């Protein structure tokens, strides 16, 4: 009885044994249970219709004992040999006691109902486990490797880092890797939960090192278990099969089941007090005949009934079954939740702190504003700027050239020459016989001692207040205008913030190293409640501590690398874009496998639903026990009715928990 929780965790975690044990295959336990019930029913009918065949009825009851008690006895003996007295042993003891009193029908009913409850419980829990086990079936078992100009099919276990695999149209990708030839759309839903296929393009071999795969942009990376689109891809393998994103995801999900939630810890402590108390009560009830006018047999029967009624079976399985189902459902939705603790904590959040770059924004600058000055033609401003910036590999320069190409489409950009950098200010170059300067206000006012026109200054101030990184462009002696770049918010960011507000998240704060003006501008566009700018990594930790003092539960959402210290200080650390990132998978309590924020409302909603179901299960399990114990003590319920209600409540909490597998975000 004291090991009730262990019995369930062992029997439920060892589903492989339950699936193929017995001479009748996976369903042997269920078949034995049903045979027990059938023999019991026939024996009971015979006892009512033909009393003269009482010996046959008794023989049928004994046969019902055998089939109903076979697996119960088997598990009880296995537990005893390990030094545990489990709930199976107690049920077996109660059935033997009923037989000792001549109540063969009631003992057979106990074993039938208990074995049927166990068989159905194993089936129900196995359904949740199969949802997790299905992850392992995502990846193909073999891959086509390109060797010496030939395609050879090999088991994925034999793939080595650096091998080139051929991925055919509409087939599963066998390993994590980098696309080196071909372009295609890849369905990443099995790993990241993204509903829309993601375009993948090749990266030339001389542009990457397989040992530095984490730094390569996502548009070139593919993951084991994802599904290729309509074109052939050649993929350079970057991770062995047992170290792929999918393999690590499966390992972490399985490990997360062993991490107990606060509610599980509470039930463990409760059982440590409850079980000895019940055992003491049962011993006292065995001697009730000494102070009551009744036979020892009556006292013994009552004690056995209380033993059955007080078994904490439903309580032991109520929380683990909900946690298991919640984690399985989250994994299917592209969210890795590392255990019951984060699953419960997530639903209690009142505030979220976000890193800016790469979390709320795209993580790279983009040309967003072009303001010609005076009579300057916009195309002239764009071409002049791109001609100079084409010579530089600075991220801002690359963003300018890309933005100009997108705006001017097929127009060819003639590069400038004689590029020179003015440190911290900008650049200068020659283009079409004229000197071009591109830079910030300091370049012109301090380096060149050239005052900016009033209108240009007004436009510059407006752009900077809007959070733009602004460049002033002058060719010859004429100012051409302004170019504004910004790390733009992700498309879904504003929509997700609205959803988070709707589900009750009171405060959403952006913490960033960018200056306060940029932080305010981005926060305003997205709809956040606060923006704290100019923060170093250590300042972010202090910001989280400050926020925790103001709010009860706080999560830090970041990329899992430079945000790791702040994540560690928060109630729950949430990593974005964890697919393919070892650091993000290891550091966060919760990992959103895709680089999209849409997983946040889903995960919080799932957590809250899990919490509701856990509470429901606790009320059912504790409520049934609280009613059954006095009912059996006063004789209102016997062994048969006690085990019927007991097993019914256990099945109820398990099937209630399984509802989480069908959870859908609102």
XYZ file of C-alpha atoms in Angstrom:
666
model
C 0.000 0.000 0.000
C 2.849 2.325 0.870
C 4.287 1.586 -2.548
C 1.140 2.320 -4.483
C 2.808 5.089 -6.384
C 5.753 2.892 -7.242
C 3.492 0.157 -8.483
C 1.791 2.483 -10.879
C 4.925 4.233 -12.024
C 6.627 0.904 -12.613
C 3.731 -0.777 -14.327
C 2.942 2.275 -16.400
C 6.507 3.120 -17.315
C 7.139 -0.435 -18.361
C 4.469 -0.521 -21.003
C 6.657 -2.524 -23.308
C 6.177 -5.461 -20.927
C 2.423 -5.004 -20.825
C 2.183 -4.885 -24.587
C 3.707 -8.269 -25.322
C 3.459 -10.247 -22.100
C 1.396 -13.434 -21.843
C 0.481 -16.276 -24.138
C -2.306 -14.240 -25.751
C -0.063 -11.319 -26.709
C -0.595 -7.656 -25.893
C -4.144 -8.124 -24.584
C -3.482 -11.113 -22.307
C -4.162 -9.140 -19.126
C -7.455 -7.789 -20.455
C -8.533 -11.211 -21.763
C -7.736 -12.882 -18.405
C -9.739 -10.186 -16.646
C -12.758 -10.653 -18.919
C -12.566 -14.448 -18.462
C -12.586 -13.882 -14.715
C -15.716 -11.746 -15.025
C -17.438 -14.296 -17.285
C -16.721 -17.217 -14.929
C -17.862 -15.130 -11.965
C -21.135 -14.248 -13.719
C -21.855 -17.874 -14.703
C -21.078 -19.104 -11.194
C -23.308 -16.439 -9.623
C -26.229 -17.243 -11.962
C -25.881 -20.950 -11.197
C -25.928 -20.264 -7.449
C -29.246 -18.452 -7.870
C -30.944 -20.841 -10.304
C -29.590 -24.257 -9.298
C -28.521 -24.274 -5.633
C -27.877 -28.022 -5.852
C -24.883 -27.243 -8.111
C -23.164 -25.179 -5.432
C -19.957 -27.168 -5.973
C -19.884 -26.072 -9.642
C -20.469 -22.450 -8.710
C -17.576 -22.641 -6.260
C -15.312 -24.213 -8.898
C -16.194 -21.376 -11.289
C -15.377 -18.829 -8.570
C -11.992 -20.493 -8.058
C -11.360 -20.329 -11.799
C -12.355 -16.639 -11.662
C -9.823 -16.245 -8.844
C -7.102 -17.732 -11.061
C -7.732 -15.532 -14.100
C -8.471 -12.370 -12.081
C -5.575 -12.873 -9.705
C -2.909 -14.136 -12.128
C -1.310 -10.783 -12.964
C -2.158 -9.344 -9.545
C -0.246 -12.202 -7.869
C 2.569 -11.967 -10.417
C 3.139 -8.263 -9.739
C 2.711 -8.728 -5.991
C 5.399 -11.432 -5.890
C 7.740 -9.357 -8.070
C 7.325 -6.455 -5.635
C 7.890 -8.641 -2.565
C 11.121 -10.005 -4.054
C 12.243 -6.386 -4.451
C 11.403 -5.659 -0.820
C 8.143 -3.729 -1.425
C 4.590 -4.418 -0.302
C 2.516 -2.923 -3.090
C -1.185 -2.360 -3.650
C -1.402 -5.599 -5.688
C -0.339 -7.575 -2.582
C -2.956 -5.835 -0.462
C -5.729 -6.568 -2.972
C -4.610 -10.208 -3.162
C -4.595 -10.394 0.632
C -8.124 -8.974 0.780
C -9.341 -11.547 -1.792
C -7.740 -14.411 0.133
C -9.362 -13.057 3.288
C -12.761 -13.054 1.560
C -12.209 -16.668 0.512
C -11.141 -17.546 4.054
C -14.526 -16.236 5.209
C -16.309 -18.277 2.539
C -17.171 -15.152 0.488
C -15.792 -16.626 -2.755
C -18.095 -14.619 -4.985
C -17.063 -11.326 -3.376
C -13.364 -12.232 -3.521
C -13.684 -13.150 -7.198
C -15.506 -9.848 -7.824
C -12.649 -7.955 -6.128
C -10.001 -9.627 -8.302
C -12.090 -9.247 -11.472
C -12.690 -5.525 -10.941
C -9.114 -4.861 -9.818
C -7.601 -6.734 -12.779
C -10.032 -5.089 -15.210
C -9.205 -1.671 -13.773
C -5.474 -2.359 -14.104
C -5.831 -3.604 -17.683
C -7.858 -0.548 -18.739
C -5.563 1.778 -16.810
C -2.529 0.296 -18.589
C -4.297 0.773 -21.903
C -5.213 4.385 -21.140
C -1.759 5.390 -19.871
C -0.173 3.580 -22.798
C -2.171 5.838 -25.105
C -0.389 8.869 -23.638
C 2.999 7.145 -23.812
C 2.439 6.197 -27.439
C 1.964 9.891 -28.189
C 5.539 10.420 -26.986
C 6.846 7.173 -28.477
C 5.444 8.298 -31.837
C 8.236 10.898 -31.916
C 10.716 8.060 -32.328
C 8.862 6.855 -35.420
C 9.155 10.218 -37.152
C 12.651 9.623 -38.483
C 13.182 7.166 -41.360
C 15.203 4.042 -40.631
C 17.519 4.382 -43.655
C 19.114 7.104 -45.770
C 20.537 7.367 -49.286
C 24.206 8.371 -49.065
C 26.169 9.831 -51.975
C 29.475 7.916 -52.252
C 31.806 7.791 -55.234
C 29.058 9.029 -57.525
C 26.610 6.357 -56.365
C 23.609 6.377 -54.047
C 23.852 3.734 -51.327
C 21.023 3.015 -48.872
C 22.357 2.681 -45.308
C 20.782 2.538 -41.801
C 20.718 5.988 -40.217
C 22.871 4.663 -37.364
C 25.736 4.329 -39.856
C 25.595 7.956 -40.999
C 28.685 9.969 -40.135
C 29.173 13.708 -39.765
C 30.213 15.024 -43.171
C 28.288 12.423 -45.203
C 26.088 13.736 -48.003
C 22.573 12.248 -48.101
C 20.063 12.469 -50.924
C 16.551 13.436 -49.840
C 13.936 12.562 -52.440
C 10.711 14.568 -52.968
C 7.978 14.051 -50.341
C 10.213 11.837 -48.189
C 11.402 12.221 -44.591
C 14.804 13.731 -43.910
C 17.048 11.199 -42.189
C 19.496 13.451 -40.302
C 20.213 16.972 -39.095
C 22.258 18.752 -41.723
C 22.950 21.631 -44.096
C 21.448 21.837 -47.590
C 24.341 21.926 -50.079
C 22.354 21.401 -53.278
C 18.764 21.955 -54.316
C 15.941 24.142 -53.005
C 12.674 22.935 -51.537
C 9.962 23.632 -48.987
C 10.261 21.470 -45.877
C 7.434 20.576 -43.515
C 8.994 21.089 -40.060
C 5.778 20.500 -38.097
C 6.945 17.186 -36.549
C 9.799 19.047 -34.803
C 8.798 22.704 -34.499
C 4.999 22.598 -34.746
C 5.028 25.140 -37.603
C 1.937 24.759 -39.754
C 3.467 26.262 -42.913
C 6.367 24.575 -44.808
C 9.667 26.462 -44.634
C 11.742 27.242 -47.737
C 15.268 25.800 -47.707
C 18.112 26.882 -49.963
C 21.668 25.564 -50.471
C 24.782 26.860 -48.765
C 28.047 26.446 -50.672
C 30.485 24.016 -49.064
C 33.217 26.636 -48.675
C 30.828 28.828 -46.690
C 30.485 26.588 -43.644
C 32.124 24.129 -41.306
C 30.049 21.143 -40.117
C 31.433 21.696 -36.609
C 29.846 25.170 -36.490
C 26.369 24.208 -37.695
C 24.582 26.136 -34.914
C 25.738 29.445 -36.423
C 24.331 28.751 -39.884
C 21.061 30.545 -40.811
C 17.885 28.491 -40.444
C 17.034 28.662 -44.168
C 19.962 26.303 -44.879
C 19.394 23.836 -41.995
C 17.146 20.767 -41.952
C 16.249 18.395 -39.134
C 15.807 14.658 -38.844
C 12.151 13.644 -39.080
C 10.983 16.658 -41.105
C 9.399 16.114 -44.521
C 10.877 17.318 -47.810
C 8.713 19.036 -50.414
C 8.636 18.528 -54.171
C 12.357 18.871 -55.027
C 15.468 16.759 -54.443
C 17.849 17.989 -51.739
C 21.450 17.088 -51.020
C 22.190 17.469 -47.316
C 25.556 17.453 -45.553
C 25.111 15.607 -42.220
C 26.092 17.693 -39.157
C 24.927 15.413 -36.329
C 24.977 11.668 -35.760
C 21.600 9.890 -35.462
C 21.799 9.559 -31.675
C 22.627 13.267 -31.295
C 20.103 14.763 -33.716
C 17.555 17.367 -32.629
C 14.853 14.681 -32.768
C 16.889 12.220 -30.673
C 17.628 14.892 -28.066
C 13.965 15.944 -28.034
C 12.829 12.354 -27.376
C 15.453 11.924 -24.640
C 14.517 15.160 -22.901
C 10.774 14.447 -23.099
C 11.293 11.011 -21.558
C 13.523 12.461 -18.844
C 10.959 15.153 -18.095
C 8.458 12.538 -16.925
C 10.668 11.730 -13.949
C 10.747 15.356 -12.741
C 8.026 15.818 -10.152
C 5.673 18.768 -10.112
C 4.772 20.671 -6.915
C 1.471 18.772 -6.792
C 3.268 15.428 -7.125
C 5.576 16.424 -4.286
C 2.525 17.298 -2.198
C 0.860 13.927 -2.857
C 4.110 12.138 -1.979
C 4.259 13.911 1.387
C 0.556 13.275 1.953
C 0.946 9.548 1.289
C 3.832 9.292 3.770
C 1.418 10.358 6.511
C -1.746 8.814 5.094
C -0.488 5.255 4.474
C 0.840 4.544 8.001
C -2.353 6.053 9.431
C -4.496 3.698 7.343
C -2.381 0.674 8.288
C -2.789 1.563 11.962
C -6.548 1.906 11.443
C -6.730 -1.507 9.725
C -4.880 -3.161 12.620
C -7.285 -1.570 15.113
C -10.297 -2.714 13.096
C -9.009 -6.301 13.149
C -9.564 -6.280 16.925
C -12.949 -4.556 16.850
C -14.594 -7.868 17.885
C -13.029 -7.415 21.343
C -15.122 -4.355 22.079
C -18.110 -4.974 19.792
C -20.629 -7.759 19.936
C -19.528 -9.397 16.665
C -17.519 -12.307 15.320
C -13.825 -12.011 14.373
C -14.889 -12.785 10.805
C -16.964 -9.595 10.736
C -14.080 -7.505 12.073
C -11.678 -9.107 9.587
C -14.049 -8.457 6.661
C -14.497 -4.822 7.698
C -10.726 -4.360 7.977
C -10.226 -5.838 4.493
C -12.906 -3.538 3.071
C -11.217 -0.473 4.633
C -7.900 -1.674 3.249
C -9.350 -1.708 -0.261
C -11.191 1.595 0.189
C -8.125 3.446 1.492
C -5.650 2.279 -1.155
C -4.273 5.550 -2.636
C -4.292 4.213 -6.189
C -6.257 7.069 -7.780
C -4.282 9.651 -5.801
C -0.962 8.143 -6.892
C -1.825 8.171 -10.588
C -3.895 11.394 -10.733
C -1.030 13.887 -11.167
C 1.514 11.772 -13.131
C -1.107 10.859 -15.738
C -2.007 14.535 -16.276
C 1.650 15.615 -16.408
C 2.456 12.835 -18.878
C -0.462 13.777 -21.136
C 0.378 17.489 -20.947
C 4.041 16.948 -21.842
C 3.051 14.618 -24.703
C 0.566 17.148 -26.116
C 3.118 19.966 -25.841
C 5.752 17.906 -27.683
C 3.295 17.318 -30.524
C 2.790 21.078 -30.732
C 6.502 21.857 -30.971
C 6.946 22.798 -27.301
C 9.353 20.906 -25.034
C 8.344 21.122 -21.362
C 10.925 19.669 -19.001
C 8.792 18.111 -16.304
C 5.760 18.707 -14.146
C 7.263 21.731 -12.384
C 7.534 23.984 -15.459
C 4.205 22.606 -16.737
C 2.403 23.813 -13.605
C 4.397 27.041 -13.149
C 3.811 28.205 -16.723
C 0.065 28.547 -16.185
C 0.575 30.721 -13.093
C 2.661 33.404 -14.825
C 1.589 37.009 -14.402
C 4.491 38.605 -16.308
C 6.726 37.808 -19.280
C 10.123 39.364 -19.954
C 11.320 39.194 -23.558
C 14.752 39.596 -25.073
C 14.443 41.821 -28.144
C 16.814 40.659 -30.857
C 15.755 37.397 -32.429
C 12.884 36.902 -29.980
C 10.511 39.790 -30.637
C 12.345 40.975 -33.752
C 13.787 39.277 -36.825
C 17.313 39.662 -35.462
C 18.702 41.452 -38.502
C 18.425 45.065 -39.738
C 16.108 45.860 -42.613
C 15.758 48.929 -44.834
C 12.468 50.491 -43.711
C 12.695 54.247 -44.399
C 13.933 56.274 -47.415
C 13.481 60.072 -47.207
C 14.869 62.112 -50.140
C 15.955 65.660 -49.332
C 15.110 68.675 -51.486
C 14.667 67.822 -55.165
C 16.516 64.488 -54.976
C 14.921 61.611 -56.847
C 14.317 58.586 -54.575
C 15.906 56.163 -57.056
C 18.992 58.374 -57.203
C 19.251 58.295 -53.391
C 18.849 54.496 -53.337
C 21.354 53.795 -56.137
C 23.989 56.117 -54.680
C 23.675 54.537 -51.223
C 23.743 50.952 -52.546
C 26.720 51.669 -54.826
C 28.847 52.627 -51.812
C 27.496 50.078 -49.325
C 28.021 47.299 -51.885
C 31.728 47.531 -51.125
C 31.257 46.778 -47.410
C 30.439 43.525 -45.581
C 29.068 45.307 -42.491
C 25.594 43.956 -41.515
C 24.031 47.397 -41.994
C 25.626 47.732 -45.438
C 24.407 44.273 -46.456
C 20.898 45.203 -45.278
C 20.968 48.434 -47.304
C 22.032 46.689 -50.530
C 19.431 43.949 -50.083
C 16.714 46.519 -49.351
C 17.617 48.600 -52.418
C 17.610 45.524 -54.654
C 14.148 44.596 -53.385
C 12.824 48.083 -54.070
C 14.443 48.589 -57.476
C 14.046 44.954 -58.596
C 16.076 44.281 -61.755
C 18.027 47.558 -61.750
C 21.761 46.836 -61.856
C 23.775 48.615 -59.192
C 27.131 49.943 -60.338
C 29.614 49.698 -57.470
C 31.566 52.724 -56.253
C 35.306 52.655 -55.600
C 37.945 53.938 -53.167
C 35.890 53.053 -50.095
C 37.249 54.435 -46.819
C 35.879 53.912 -43.346
C 35.515 56.749 -40.874
C 35.556 54.832 -37.560
C 32.331 55.163 -35.628
C 31.001 57.748 -38.068
C 30.411 56.196 -41.498
C 32.130 55.743 -44.873
C 33.213 57.705 -47.929
C 33.788 56.573 -51.523
C 33.863 57.792 -55.123
C 30.959 57.170 -57.488
C 30.622 58.507 -61.014
C 33.338 61.070 -60.388
C 31.827 62.486 -57.207
C 32.710 61.977 -53.563
C 29.971 60.295 -51.508
C 29.671 60.420 -47.729
C 27.292 58.129 -45.817
C 27.128 58.187 -42.030
C 25.667 59.569 -38.843
C 25.286 63.140 -37.670
C 28.781 63.101 -36.139
C 30.376 62.397 -39.531
C 29.106 65.665 -40.980
C 29.039 67.983 -37.985
C 32.325 66.877 -36.370
C 34.483 65.185 -39.026
C 33.459 67.409 -41.949
C 32.344 70.505 -39.948
C 29.246 70.712 -42.144
C 25.984 71.784 -40.456
C 22.881 69.808 -41.399
C 19.949 71.646 -43.023
C 17.035 72.280 -40.648
C 14.556 70.100 -42.567
C 17.044 67.240 -42.713
C 17.650 67.562 -38.961
C 13.900 67.393 -38.267
C 13.515 64.255 -40.388
C 16.595 62.726 -38.742
C 15.206 63.345 -35.244
C 11.852 61.818 -36.192
C 13.496 58.678 -37.595
C 15.720 58.207 -34.543
C 12.802 58.660 -32.156
C 11.047 55.942 -34.125
C 13.865 53.552 -33.274
C 15.634 53.620 -36.640
C 19.366 53.407 -37.222
C 19.707 56.358 -39.580
C 22.249 57.172 -42.329
C 22.709 60.600 -43.907
C 23.755 60.544 -47.588
C 25.663 63.358 -49.361
C 27.095 63.304 -52.874
C 29.416 66.047 -53.992
C 28.249 69.036 -51.966
C 24.559 68.088 -52.032
C 22.609 66.236 -49.339
C 20.539 63.508 -50.995
C 18.513 62.402 -47.984
C 18.170 59.815 -45.222
C 18.147 56.021 -45.048
C 16.526 54.337 -42.010
C 17.159 50.755 -40.924
C 15.538 48.797 -38.134
C 15.498 45.330 -36.676
C 11.820 44.844 -37.485
C 9.346 43.069 -35.189
C 8.342 39.549 -36.177
C 5.088 39.395 -38.090
C 3.303 37.398 -35.400
C 4.645 39.420 -32.426
C 1.763 41.912 -32.164
C -0.885 39.211 -32.590
C 0.733 37.017 -29.931
C 0.925 39.925 -27.450
C -2.813 40.490 -27.903
C -3.488 36.789 -27.267
C -1.310 36.848 -24.149
C -3.222 39.846 -22.800
C -6.506 38.065 -23.492
C -5.444 35.041 -21.443
C -4.513 37.246 -18.497
C -0.785 38.059 -18.714
C -0.685 41.464 -17.019
C 2.799 42.693 -17.867
C 5.021 42.084 -20.867
C 8.437 43.722 -20.683
C 11.165 43.891 -23.287
C 14.691 43.897 -21.820
C 17.416 44.766 -24.314
C 20.892 46.157 -24.730
C 19.616 48.650 -27.341
C 19.145 52.276 -26.350
C 15.896 53.299 -24.672
C 14.512 55.093 -27.751
C 14.838 51.971 -29.899
C 13.392 49.852 -27.094
C 10.407 52.177 -26.679
C 9.737 52.262 -30.427
C 9.770 48.475 -30.824
C 7.696 47.933 -27.661
C 5.113 50.460 -28.871
C 4.811 48.771 -32.274
C 4.315 45.347 -30.729
C 2.047 46.475 -27.884
C 4.200 45.593 -24.864
C 3.496 47.189 -21.498
C 7.131 48.134 -20.710
C 10.562 48.457 -22.342
C 13.824 48.486 -20.417
C 16.759 49.449 -22.667
C 20.519 49.816 -22.341
C 20.943 46.601 -20.321
C 24.066 44.440 -20.222
C 23.634 40.671 -19.602
C 24.221 41.141 -15.867
C 21.693 43.999 -15.866
C 19.094 41.622 -17.324
C 19.509 39.336 -14.297
C 18.910 42.312 -11.998
C 15.892 43.295 -14.106
C 14.372 39.823 -13.648
C 14.952 39.985 -9.884
C 13.259 43.399 -9.788
C 10.341 42.095 -11.829
C 9.928 39.062 -9.538
C 9.573 41.439 -6.591
C 6.791 43.265 -8.411
C 5.052 40.219 -9.902
C 4.441 36.779 -8.398
C 5.550 34.575 -11.310
C 7.851 35.733 -14.135
C 9.142 33.987 -17.270
C 12.161 35.045 -19.309
C 11.846 34.437 -23.048
C 15.081 34.485 -25.041
C 17.384 32.508 -27.305
C 18.853 30.354 -24.547
C 22.439 31.519 -25.099
C 23.227 35.032 -23.849
C 19.918 35.071 -21.965
C 20.741 31.948 -19.932
C 21.603 33.825 -16.668
C 18.316 35.758 -16.781
C 16.419 32.543 -17.588
C 17.960 30.876 -14.557
C 16.714 33.684 -12.298
C 13.152 33.627 -13.659
C 10.349 31.343 -12.497
C 10.376 29.673 -15.906
C 13.042 30.035 -18.622
C 11.661 29.820 -22.168
C 13.995 29.396 -25.155
C 13.001 30.404 -28.684
C 14.032 28.517 -31.802
C 15.456 25.548 -29.905
C 15.419 23.221 -32.947
C 19.043 22.492 -33.737
C 20.358 24.462 -30.766
C 21.982 22.308 -28.080
C 22.409 25.266 -25.732
C 18.748 26.295 -25.895
C 17.563 22.726 -25.298
C 19.810 22.369 -22.252
C 19.354 25.750 -20.555
C 15.606 26.351 -20.755
C 12.779 24.904 -18.663
C 10.574 25.201 -21.742
C 11.793 25.257 -25.343
C 9.770 26.496 -28.312
C 11.227 24.370 -31.087
C 10.324 26.856 -33.820
C 11.512 30.459 -33.942
C 7.924 31.682 -33.677
C 6.186 33.241 -30.692
C 2.867 31.517 -31.466
C 3.853 28.605 -29.252
C 3.653 30.809 -26.137
C -0.152 31.229 -25.843
C -0.565 27.533 -26.698
C 1.895 26.456 -23.987
C 0.396 28.740 -21.319
C -3.137 27.619 -22.207
C -2.093 23.958 -22.062
C -0.458 24.532 -18.677
C -3.608 26.088 -17.277
C -5.751 23.253 -18.615
C -3.304 20.756 -17.061
C -3.575 22.519 -13.712
C -7.387 22.379 -13.860
C -7.331 18.657 -14.652
C -4.785 17.949 -11.894
C -7.048 19.716 -9.381
C -10.084 17.796 -10.633
C -8.197 14.528 -10.276
C -7.090 15.362 -6.739
C -10.640 16.223 -5.690
C -11.949 12.986 -7.178
C -9.244 10.753 -5.665
C -9.266 12.377 -2.219
C -13.056 12.758 -2.210
C -13.698 9.107 -3.042
C -11.232 7.962 -0.368
C -12.776 10.316 2.208
C -16.251 8.866 1.509
C -15.271 5.214 1.170
C -13.278 4.846 4.398
C -16.165 5.798 6.755
C -18.623 3.930 4.499
C -16.667 0.691 4.893
C -16.065 1.245 8.632
C -19.794 1.536 9.384
C -20.570 -1.369 7.072
C -22.413 0.678 4.444
C -20.013 -0.571 1.721
C -18.372 -3.966 1.407
C -15.259 -5.185 -0.405
C -17.033 -5.522 -3.739
C -18.572 -2.058 -3.784
C -15.351 -0.541 -2.386
C -13.183 -1.991 -5.140
C -15.774 -1.041 -7.785
C -15.771 2.608 -6.676
C -12.025 2.536 -6.061
C -11.131 1.246 -9.536
C -13.789 3.433 -11.107
C -12.210 6.549 -9.603
C -8.751 5.451 -10.778
C -9.979 5.028 -14.344
C -11.856 8.304 -14.129
C -8.743 10.321 -13.233
C -6.677 8.584 -15.927
C -9.205 9.172 -18.705
C -9.741 12.724 -17.462
C -5.990 13.296 -17.812
C -6.017 11.871 -21.337
C -8.277 14.765 -22.397
C -5.098 16.864 -22.497
C -3.927 14.900 -25.541
C -6.786 16.501 -27.484
C -6.135 20.038 -26.185
C -6.500 22.816 -28.758
C -5.547 26.435 -28.207
C -8.461 28.855 -28.345
